[in-house]
CSV table of C-alpha atoms in Angstrom, one decimal:
chain,number,residue,atom,x,y,z
I,601,MET,CA,-22.8,59.0,92.6
I,602,SER,CA,-22.0,62.6,93.6
I,603,LYS,CA,-19.4,64.9,92.2
I,604,SER,CA,-17.0,66.9,94.3
I,605,PHE,CA,-13.7,68.7,93.9
I,606,PRO,CA,-10.9,69.0,96.4
I,607,HIS,CA,-11.2,72.7,96.2
I,608,TRP,CA,-12.5,75.4,93.9
I,609,MET,CA,-9.1,76.4,92.5
I,610,GLY,CA,-8.2,72.8,91.5
I,611,LYS,CA,-11.5,72.5,89.6
I,612,GLY,CA,-10.7,75.8,87.7
I,613,VAL,CA,-7.3,74.6,86.7
I,614,TRP,CA,-8.6,71.2,85.6
I,615,LEU,CA,-11.4,72.7,83.5
I,616,THR,CA,-9.0,75.1,81.8
I,617,ALA,CA,-6.7,72.2,80.8
I,618,THR,CA,-9.7,70.3,79.4
I,619,SER,CA,-10.9,73.3,77.5
I,620,LEU,CA,-7.5,73.5,75.8
I,621,ILE,CA,-8.0,69.9,74.7
I,622,LEU,CA,-11.3,70.9,73.0
I,623,LEU,CA,-9.6,73.8,71.2
I,624,VAL,CA,-6.8,71.5,69.9
I,625,VAL,CA,-9.2,68.9,68.4
I,626,GLY,CA,-11.5,71.6,66.8
I,627,PHE,CA,-14.6,72.8,68.6
I,628,SER,CA,-17.6,72.6,66.3
I,629,SER,CA,-19.5,75.7,65.6
I,630,ASP,CA,-22.8,73.9,65.8
I,631,ALA,CA,-22.7,73.2,69.6
I,632,THR,CA,-26.2,72.7,71.1
I,633,ALA,CA,-27.1,73.1,74.7
I,634,GLU,CA,-26.6,70.2,77.1
I,635,TRP,CA,-24.8,67.9,74.7
I,636,ALA,CA,-21.3,66.4,74.3
I,637,SER,CA,-20.3,64.2,71.4
I,638,GLY,CA,-17.6,62.8,69.2
I,639,GLN,CA,-18.4,62.7,65.5
I,640,ARG,CA,-16.8,61.4,62.4
I,641,LEU,CA,-17.8,63.7,59.6
I,642,ASN,CA,-16.8,62.6,56.1
I,643,SER,CA,-16.5,64.7,53.0
I,644,SER,CA,-19.2,62.6,51.3
I,645,ALA,CA,-22.0,60.4,52.4
I,646,ASN,CA,-20.1,57.1,52.4
I,647,ILE,CA,-20.5,55.7,55.9
I,648,ASP,CA,-22.8,52.6,55.9
I,649,GLY,CA,-21.8,51.2,59.2
I,650,PHE,CA,-21.0,52.4,62.8
I,651,LYS,CA,-20.3,50.3,65.9
I,652,GLY,CA,-18.7,50.4,69.3
I,653,ASN,CA,-19.3,49.9,73.0
I,654,GLN,CA,-21.1,52.4,75.1
I,655,GLY,CA,-19.6,52.4,78.6
I,656,ILE,CA,-22.4,53.5,81.0
I,657,ARG,CA,-20.7,55.2,84.0
I,658,THR,CA,-23.6,56.4,86.1
I,659,ASN,CA,-27.1,55.7,87.3
I,660,PRO,CA,-28.4,59.3,87.5
I,661,SER,CA,-31.1,60.3,90.0
I,662,THR,CA,-34.4,60.9,88.2
I,663,VAL,CA,-35.5,64.5,87.7
I,664,ASN,CA,-39.1,65.0,86.7
I,665,GLY,CA,-39.4,66.4,83.2
I,666,VAL,CA,-35.7,65.8,82.3
I,667,GLY,CA,-34.4,63.1,79.9
I,668,PHE,CA,-30.9,61.6,79.8
I,669,VAL,CA,-29.8,60.1,76.5
I,670,HIS,CA,-26.7,58.3,75.2
I,671,PRO,CA,-27.3,58.4,71.5
I,672,ASN,CA,-25.4,56.6,68.7
I,673,GLN,CA,-26.4,57.6,65.2
I,674,ILE,CA,-25.6,57.8,61.5
I,675,ASP,CA,-26.7,60.9,59.7
I,676,ILE,CA,-28.0,59.4,56.5
I,677,GLY,CA,-28.0,61.1,53.1
I,678,SER,CA,-27.2,64.8,53.0
I,679,LEU,CA,-25.9,66.7,56.0
I,680,GLY,CA,-28.6,67.6,58.5
I,681,GLY,CA,-31.2,65.5,56.8
I,682,GLY,CA,-32.3,62.2,58.2
I,683,PHE,CA,-30.7,59.9,60.7
I,684,VAL,CA,-31.0,56.5,62.3
I,685,ALA,CA,-30.0,55.9,65.9
I,686,VAL,CA,-29.9,53.3,68.7
I,687,GLY,CA,-28.9,54.1,72.2
I,688,THR,CA,-30.0,54.2,75.8
I,689,TYR,CA,-32.2,56.7,77.7
I,690,ASN,CA,-33.5,57.4,81.2
I,691,GLY,CA,-36.2,59.8,82.4
I,692,ARG,CA,-38.3,62.0,80.1
I,693,GLY,CA,-39.3,60.3,76.9
I,694,THR,CA,-40.8,61.6,73.7
I,695,THR,CA,-44.0,63.7,73.5
I,696,GLY,CA,-46.4,64.7,70.7
I,697,GLY,CA,-46.7,63.1,67.3
I,698,SER,CA,-46.5,59.4,67.0
I,699,PRO,CA,-43.1,58.4,68.6
I,700,ASP,CA,-43.4,55.7,71.2
I,701,CYS,CA,-40.6,56.3,73.8
I,702,PRO,CA,-42.5,56.8,77.1
I,703,ASN,CA,-41.1,58.3,80.2
I,704,ASP,CA,-38.9,56.0,82.2
I,705,TYR,CA,-38.2,57.5,85.6
I,706,ASP,CA,-35.9,55.1,87.4
I,707,ALA,CA,-32.1,54.6,87.8
I,708,ARG,CA,-31.6,52.2,84.9
I,709,TRP,CA,-31.1,52.8,81.2
I,710,SER,CA,-33.5,51.6,78.5
I,711,ILE,CA,-32.7,50.8,74.9
I,712,TYR,CA,-34.3,53.0,72.3
I,713,THR,CA,-34.2,53.5,68.5
I,714,ASP,CA,-35.1,56.7,66.8
I,715,GLY,CA,-34.5,58.8,63.7
I,716,ILE,CA,-35.9,60.9,60.9
I,717,ILE,CA,-36.7,59.4,57.6
I,718,GLY,CA,-38.5,61.3,54.9
I,719,GLY,CA,-38.7,64.3,57.2
I,720,VAL,CA,-40.8,62.4,59.8
I,721,TYR,CA,-39.5,61.6,63.3
I,722,TRP,CA,-40.0,58.2,64.9
I,723,CYS,CA,-38.9,56.6,68.2
I,724,ASN,CA,-39.4,53.2,69.8
I,725,LYS,CA,-38.5,52.0,73.3
I,726,GLU,CA,-37.0,48.6,72.6
I,727,SER,CA,-36.0,47.2,76.0
I,728,ASP,CA,-37.0,48.5,79.4
I,729,ASP,CA,-34.2,49.1,82.0
I,730,ALA,CA,-31.7,47.0,80.1
I,731,PHE,CA,-28.5,48.3,81.6
I,732,GLY,CA,-27.2,49.8,84.8
I,733,ILE,CA,-23.9,51.4,85.9
I,734,GLY,CA,-20.8,49.6,84.7
I,735,ALA,CA,-22.5,48.0,81.6
I,736,ASN,CA,-20.7,48.3,78.3
I,737,PRO,CA,-23.3,47.3,75.7
I,738,ALA,CA,-22.2,46.9,72.1
I,739,PHE,CA,-24.1,48.8,69.5
I,740,VAL,CA,-24.1,48.4,65.7
I,741,ILE,CA,-25.8,50.6,63.0
I,742,GLU,CA,-25.4,49.3,59.5
I,743,TRP,CA,-27.1,49.1,56.1
I,744,GLY,CA,-27.7,45.4,55.5
I,745,TRP,CA,-30.0,42.4,55.1
I,746,CYS,CA,-33.0,42.4,57.4
I,747,PRO,CA,-34.2,38.8,57.8
I,748,SER,CA,-37.7,39.8,58.9
I,749,VAL,CA,-38.5,41.6,55.6
I,750,SER,CA,-36.0,39.9,53.3
I,751,ALA,CA,-34.6,43.2,52.1
I,752,ASN,CA,-31.8,45.6,52.8
I,753,ARG,CA,-32.5,48.1,55.6
I,754,TRP,CA,-30.8,50.1,58.3
I,755,LEU,CA,-30.1,47.6,61.0
I,756,LEU,CA,-30.1,48.8,64.6
I,757,TYR,CA,-28.5,46.5,67.2
I,758,MET,CA,-27.7,47.0,70.9
I,759,GLY,CA,-26.5,44.5,73.4
I,760,GLY,CA,-26.2,41.8,70.6
I,761,THR,CA,-29.9,42.1,69.6
I,762,LEU,CA,-31.3,43.4,66.3
I,763,TRP,CA,-34.0,45.6,67.6
I,764,ARG,CA,-35.2,47.3,64.4
I,765,CYS,CA,-34.9,47.5,60.6
I,766,LYS,CA,-35.7,50.8,59.0
I,767,ASP,CA,-36.2,51.5,55.3
I,768,ALA,CA,-34.8,54.7,53.9
I,769,PRO,CA,-33.9,56.0,50.5
I,770,GLN,CA,-30.3,56.6,51.5
I,771,GLU,CA,-28.0,53.6,52.0
I,772,SER,CA,-25.1,55.5,53.5
I,773,GLY,CA,-24.5,58.6,55.6
I,774,ILE,CA,-22.3,61.6,56.0
I,775,ALA,CA,-21.5,61.3,59.7
I,776,ALA,CA,-21.4,58.9,62.6
I,777,VAL,CA,-21.7,60.3,66.2
I,778,SER,CA,-22.0,59.1,69.8
I,779,GLY,CA,-22.5,61.2,72.9
I,780,LEU,CA,-24.6,62.3,75.8
I,781,GLU,CA,-27.5,64.7,76.0
I,782,THR,CA,-30.2,66.0,78.3
I,783,THR,CA,-33.6,66.9,77.0
I,784,PRO,CA,-35.7,69.0,76.4
I,785,THR,CA,-33.9,72.1,75.1
I,786,THR,CA,-35.1,74.2,78.0
I,787,VAL,CA,-33.0,72.2,80.4
I,788,THR,CA,-29.9,74.1,81.3
I,789,ALA,CA,-28.7,72.2,84.3
I,790,ASP,CA,-25.9,69.7,83.9
I,791,TYR,CA,-26.4,66.2,85.1
I,792,ASN,CA,-23.9,63.4,85.8
I,793,ILE,CA,-24.5,61.1,82.8
I,794,ASP,CA,-20.9,60.2,81.9
I,795,ALA,CA,-20.2,57.7,79.1
I,796,LYS,CA,-17.0,56.1,77.8
I,797,TYR,CA,-17.2,55.1,74.2
I,798,VAL,CA,-14.7,52.4,73.1
I,799,ASN,CA,-14.0,50.1,70.1
I,800,LEU,CA,-15.6,52.7,67.8
I,801,LYS,CA,-15.4,51.8,64.2
I,802,ARG,CA,-17.0,52.8,60.9
I,803,ASN,CA,-17.5,51.0,57.6
I,804,GLN,CA,-17.2,52.8,54.3
I,805,THR,CA,-19.5,52.1,51.4
I,806,GLY,CA,-18.1,49.3,49.2
I,807,SER,CA,-15.8,47.9,51.8
I,808,SER,CA,-16.2,44.9,54.1
I,809,THR,CA,-13.5,46.0,56.5
I,810,TRP,CA,-14.3,48.0,59.6
I,811,ILE,CA,-11.8,50.8,60.3
I,812,SER,CA,-11.3,53.0,63.3
I,813,LEU,CA,-13.9,55.8,63.7
I,814,ASN,CA,-11.2,58.5,64.0
I,815,GLN,CA,-13.6,61.2,65.1
I,816,ASN,CA,-12.8,64.6,63.7
I,817,ASP,CA,-15.7,66.8,64.8
I,818,PRO,CA,-16.2,67.0,68.6
I,819,ASP,CA,-19.0,69.1,70.1
I,820,ALA,CA,-19.7,70.0,73.7
I,821,ASP,CA,-21.8,72.3,75.9
I,822,PRO,CA,-19.5,74.5,77.8
I,823,ASN,CA,-20.0,72.6,81.0
I,824,TYR,CA,-20.0,69.1,79.5
I,825,LEU,CA,-16.7,67.8,78.3
I,826,PHE,CA,-15.3,65.7,75.4
I,827,THR,CA,-11.9,64.2,75.6
I,828,PRO,CA,-10.4,61.9,73.0
I,829,VAL,CA,-8.3,58.9,74.1
I,830,ASP,CA,-7.4,57.3,70.8
I,831,SER,CA,-8.8,56.7,67.3
I,832,GLU,CA,-11.5,54.4,68.7
I,833,THR,CA,-12.1,55.9,72.2
I,834,PHE,CA,-13.4,59.0,73.7
I,835,ASN,CA,-15.2,60.2,76.9
I,836,VAL,CA,-18.1,62.5,77.3
I,837,TYR,CA,-18.9,63.6,80.8
I,838,LEU,CA,-19.5,66.2,83.5
I,839,ALA,CA,-16.2,66.6,85.3
I,840,PRO,CA,-14.7,64.6,86.8
I,841,LEU,CA,-15.1,61.4,84.7
I,842,ASP,CA,-16.7,58.6,86.7
R,159,MET,CA,-91.3,61.0,-1.2
R,160,ALA,CA,-88.5,59.0,0.6
R,161,ASP,CA,-89.3,56.1,2.8
R,162,THR,CA,-88.9,57.9,6.1
R,163,LYS,CA,-89.2,54.7,8.1
R,164,ARG,CA,-86.3,53.2,6.2
R,165,LEU,CA,-84.4,56.4,6.6
R,166,LYS,CA,-85.0,56.3,10.3
R,167,ARG,CA,-83.9,52.7,10.5
R,168,VAL,CA,-80.7,53.8,8.8
R,169,TRP,CA,-80.0,57.1,10.6
R,170,VAL,CA,-80.8,55.9,14.1
R,171,PRO,CA,-78.1,53.3,14.2
R,172,ILE,CA,-75.7,55.7,12.5
R,173,GLY,CA,-76.6,58.4,15.0
R,174,VAL,CA,-76.1,56.0,17.9
R,175,ALA,CA,-72.7,55.0,16.4
R,176,ILE,CA,-71.7,58.6,15.9
R,177,ALA,CA,-72.7,59.4,19.5
R,178,ALA,CA,-70.8,56.4,20.7
R,179,ILE,CA,-67.7,57.5,18.7
R,180,LEU,CA,-68.0,61.0,20.1
R,181,ALA,CA,-68.4,59.7,23.6
R,182,ALA,CA,-65.4,57.5,23.2
R,183,SER,CA,-63.4,60.4,21.9
R,184,VAL,CA,-64.4,62.5,24.8
R,185,ALA,CA,-63.6,59.7,27.2
R,186,ALA,CA,-60.2,59.2,25.5
R,187,THR,CA,-59.5,62.9,25.8
R,188,VAL,CA,-60.3,62.8,29.5
R,189,VAL,CA,-58.2,59.7,30.0
R,190,SER,CA,-55.5,61.2,28.0
R,191,ALA,CA,-55.6,64.3,30.1
R,192,GLN,CA,-55.4,62.3,33.3
R,193,ASN,CA,-52.4,60.3,32.0
R,194,SER,CA,-50.6,63.3,30.5
R,195,SER,CA,-47.6,64.7,32.2
R,196,GLU,CA,-48.4,67.0,35.0
R,197,CYS,CA,-46.4,70.1,34.2
R,198,SER,CA,-49.1,72.7,34.6
R,199,PRO,CA,-49.2,74.8,37.7
R,200,PHE,CA,-51.1,73.2,40.6
R,201,GLU,CA,-54.5,74.7,41.2
R,202,GLY,CA,-56.4,74.4,44.5
R,203,SER,CA,-55.2,73.4,47.9
R,204,ILE,CA,-53.6,70.2,49.3
R,205,LYS,CA,-55.0,68.7,52.5
R,206,GLU,CA,-52.2,67.5,54.8
R,207,SER,CA,-52.2,65.8,58.2
R,208,GLU,CA,-51.9,68.2,61.1
R,209,ALA,CA,-49.9,65.7,63.1
R,210,PHE,CA,-46.2,66.3,63.8
R,211,THR,CA,-43.5,65.9,66.5
R,212,PRO,CA,-42.3,69.2,67.9
R,213,VAL,CA,-38.7,69.7,68.6
R,214,GLU,CA,-39.2,69.5,72.3
R,215,GLY,CA,-40.9,66.1,71.8
R,216,ARG,CA,-37.9,64.3,70.4
R,217,MET,CA,-35.5,62.0,72.2
R,218,THR,CA,-32.5,64.0,71.0
R,219,GLN,CA,-32.4,67.6,69.8
R,220,PRO,CA,-32.0,68.4,66.1
R,221,ARG,CA,-28.6,69.7,65.1
R,222,ASP,CA,-28.0,72.6,62.7
R,223,PRO,CA,-24.9,71.8,60.7
R,224,VAL,CA,-22.9,74.3,58.7
R,225,ILE,CA,-23.5,73.6,55.0
R,226,THR,CA,-19.9,74.1,54.1
R,227,SER,CA,-18.8,71.3,56.4
R,228,TYR,CA,-18.7,69.1,53.3
R,229,GLY,CA,-18.6,69.5,49.6
R,230,SER,CA,-17.6,72.7,47.8
R,231,SER,CA,-18.9,75.5,45.6
R,232,ASP,CA,-18.3,73.5,42.4
R,233,PRO,CA,-17.4,69.8,43.1
R,234,ALA,CA,-16.9,67.3,40.3
R,235,MET,CA,-20.1,65.3,39.7
R,236,ASP,CA,-21.9,63.4,37.1
R,237,PRO,CA,-23.0,65.9,34.5
R,238,GLN,CA,-26.4,64.3,34.4
R,239,ALA,CA,-26.8,65.1,38.1
R,240,SER,CA,-25.5,68.6,38.0
R,241,VAL,CA,-28.2,71.3,38.0
R,242,ASP,CA,-27.3,75.0,37.4
R,243,ALA,CA,-30.3,76.6,39.0
R,244,ILE,CA,-33.8,75.9,40.4
R,245,HIS,CA,-36.6,78.4,40.2
R,246,GLY,CA,-34.1,81.1,39.2
R,247,LYS,CA,-31.8,80.4,42.2
R,248,PRO,CA,-28.2,79.5,41.2
R,249,ARG,CA,-26.5,76.5,42.7
R,250,ARG,CA,-24.2,77.8,45.4
R,251,TRP,CA,-22.9,74.6,47.1
R,252,ALA,CA,-22.8,70.9,46.4
R,253,ALA,CA,-21.5,67.6,47.5
R,254,ALA,CA,-21.2,64.4,45.4
R,255,ASN,CA,-20.1,60.9,46.1
R,256,GLY,CA,-20.5,57.9,43.8
R,257,GLY,CA,-24.1,58.1,42.6
R,258,SER,CA,-25.3,60.6,45.1
R,259,ALA,CA,-25.4,64.4,44.7
R,260,TYR,CA,-26.6,67.0,47.1
R,261,GLN,CA,-27.0,70.5,45.7
R,262,TYR,CA,-28.0,73.8,47.4
R,263,PHE,CA,-29.6,76.7,45.5
R,264,LEU,CA,-29.9,80.2,46.9
R,265,ASP,CA,-30.3,83.8,45.5
R,266,SER,CA,-27.2,84.9,47.5
R,267,GLU,CA,-23.9,83.2,48.2
R,268,VAL,CA,-23.7,80.5,50.8
R,269,THR,CA,-21.5,82.0,53.5
R,270,SER,CA,-18.8,79.9,55.2
R,271,ASP,CA,-20.7,79.7,58.5
R,272,MET,CA,-24.3,79.4,57.1
R,273,THR,CA,-26.2,76.6,58.8
R,274,LEU,CA,-28.9,74.5,57.2
R,275,SER,CA,-31.7,76.4,59.0
R,276,GLU,CA,-30.3,79.7,57.9
R,277,PHE,CA,-30.1,78.4,54.4
R,278,PHE,CA,-33.8,77.5,54.3
R,279,SER,CA,-34.8,80.7,56.1
R,280,ALA,CA,-33.1,82.7,53.3
R,281,GLY,CA,-35.2,80.9,50.7
R,282,GLY,CA,-32.8,78.1,49.9
R,283,ILE,CA,-33.9,75.0,47.9
R,284,GLN,CA,-32.0,71.7,48.4
R,285,LEU,CA,-32.0,68.9,45.8
R,286,ASP,CA,-30.8,65.4,46.8
R,287,GLN,CA,-30.2,62.6,44.4
R,288,ASP,CA,-29.4,59.1,45.5
R,289,PRO,CA,-29.2,55.8,43.4
R,290,ALA,CA,-32.4,53.9,43.2
R,291,GLU,CA,-32.5,50.2,44.2
R,292,PRO,CA,-33.5,47.9,41.3
R,293,GLY,CA,-37.2,47.5,41.2
R,294,GLU,CA,-37.8,50.0,43.9
R,295,ALA,CA,-41.1,51.9,43.9
R,296,PHE,CA,-39.7,54.9,45.8
R,297,ALA,CA,-42.7,57.1,45.9
R,298,ALA,CA,-45.1,54.3,46.7
R,299,GLU,CA,-42.8,53.0,49.5
R,300,THR,CA,-42.5,56.5,50.9
R,301,LEU,CA,-46.2,56.9,51.0
R,302,LYS,CA,-46.6,53.5,52.6
R,303,ASN,CA,-43.9,54.0,55.2
R,304,LEU,CA,-45.1,57.5,56.2
R,305,GLY,CA,-48.8,56.9,56.1
R,306,GLU,CA,-51.0,59.9,56.7
R,307,ARG,CA,-47.9,62.1,56.9
R,308,ALA,CA,-47.3,61.9,53.1
R,309,VAL,CA,-49.6,62.9,50.3
R,310,ALA,CA,-49.6,61.4,46.8
R,311,VAL,CA,-49.0,64.0,44.0
R,312,GLN,CA,-48.1,64.0,40.4
R,313,ILE,CA,-44.9,65.6,39.2
R,314,GLY,CA,-44.5,65.5,35.4
R,315,ASP,CA,-44.6,61.8,34.5
R,316,TYR,CA,-43.8,60.7,38.0
R,317,ASP,CA,-45.7,59.7,41.1
R,318,ALA,CA,-44.4,61.6,44.0
R,319,ALA,CA,-44.8,61.8,47.8
R,320,LEU,CA,-45.2,65.2,49.4
R,321,VAL,CA,-44.3,65.5,53.1
R,322,TRP,CA,-44.8,68.3,55.6
R,323,ALA,CA,-41.7,67.6,57.6
R,324,ASP,CA,-41.3,67.7,61.4
R,325,PRO,CA,-39.7,70.9,62.6
R,326,GLU,CA,-35.9,71.3,62.9
R,327,VAL,CA,-33.8,73.6,64.9
R,328,SER,CA,-35.6,76.8,63.9
R,329,ASN,CA,-39.0,75.2,64.5
R,330,THR,CA,-39.6,75.6,60.8
R,331,ARG,CA,-41.4,72.9,59.0
R,332,LEU,CA,-40.1,72.3,55.5
R,333,HIS,CA,-41.9,70.6,52.7
R,334,HIS,CA,-40.2,67.6,51.1
R,335,LEU,CA,-41.0,66.2,47.7
R,336,TYR,CA,-39.8,62.6,46.8
R,337,TRP,CA,-40.0,60.9,43.4
R,338,SER,CA,-37.9,58.6,41.3
R,339,ASP,CA,-37.1,58.0,37.6
R,340,GLY,CA,-36.2,54.4,38.3
R,341,LYS,CA,-32.4,55.2,38.3
R,342,VAL,CA,-32.3,58.1,40.7
R,343,ASN,CA,-34.3,58.9,43.8
R,344,TYR,CA,-34.9,62.6,44.2
R,345,GLY,CA,-35.6,64.7,47.2
R,346,LEU,CA,-36.5,68.4,47.0
R,347,TYR,CA,-36.7,70.5,50.1
R,348,ALA,CA,-37.7,74.1,50.8
R,349,ASP,CA,-39.6,76.3,53.2
R,350,VAL,CA,-42.6,76.8,51.0
R,351,SER,CA,-46.3,75.8,51.1
R,352,ALA,CA,-47.4,72.4,49.9
R,353,GLU,CA,-48.8,73.8,46.7
R,354,GLN,CA,-45.7,75.8,46.0
R,355,MET,CA,-43.6,72.7,46.5
R,356,VAL,CA,-45.6,70.8,44.0
R,357,ASN,CA,-45.1,73.6,41.5
R,358,LEU,CA,-41.3,73.7,42.2
R,359,GLY,CA,-41.2,69.9,41.5
R,360,ARG,CA,-43.2,70.3,38.3
R,361,GLU,CA,-41.1,73.2,37.2
R,362,PHE,CA,-37.9,71.2,37.8
R,363,VAL,CA,-38.9,67.9,36.1
R,364,CYS,CA,-40.7,69.6,33.2
R,365,ARG,CA,-37.8,72.0,32.4
């Protein structure tokens, strides 16, 4: 699906308005290239659940050497430490070390899980070409009982399936985040990999009630955009939103 | 003249017994030394796996958060968790919630915009404490889960797991040290060598 603007002036006005939205909600100082996300950052590590729906708006054309990712993750333990994630990806996978998320050069999105636990990165491709344009798969990340090992673990669900249980010394996290990203870091071009995140909720440690995510820490590459809609909804995209 | 044969019959068994006692004493000393608390400086070198995942090899890029995004310079925390300094570096920032405490130690002040990678590049040491699960064998599970990426070491009275972590934003590979006292799981992180990390851990637990 190609992007076009009526004329250059209209695009400039529109981008200026959207940039103002980013300034209002608080542009994070830790922006990384080719990334747009909404994050709930708590004052302490007390998030032990994160869920929502990932609205997939595009089937991007493959580009050799470029990966497209829609990650959903909880940063477990202290800030910037480990994390556990489940999401969808397309194109370039992981390289080096032991991660097992191979390249996937086609128009559909595959389910993956990844993270860092104990300082070591891991990745697993869980379901090949699971979704296409228009899909709204549900995802859930939570600390809970893993039936396969009869113990508490980080549970990673997508599309209604528990794909992986991961052991970690931390049972809660400081932040929950969803977004879009291109990889690797040398990629500077912007690709049309829009996503609309809805029904976003978090669970606080000690509670059995899910509450609205209420993201408070957006982050976006200057060309990608983040726009909040309500306490449980936001869009990440390359203008205009598909 | 004494009956030498009889004396021999007496002294040989005594000699054997004395030798056995001495041998047992030496063995006990060796065993005792092996079981004694490891607080002495580590000597030698630690062999670690060369395998790692580079930043460019990951599915998503590492982020470099600002340390002061949470916590404060002196938050309320369990006095037993609170640490004033590690290796002469004062605590500059901390965050605490329930049974968890995350503390940052640095020679200089943590500035308001200092990122995690900048903190470690400046010589920072981070200490994480999280509640242990009942019956959890934290170090053993870490060693099992991480396989060749973790090395078993002794820190004071504790079995510990030493990890040469995958690189983060700055392409720096920190060393992590994990151990537990049965109530609290500890994580110690710094940009130092494996041997230096073991010594940091011993210095901390043996203080």
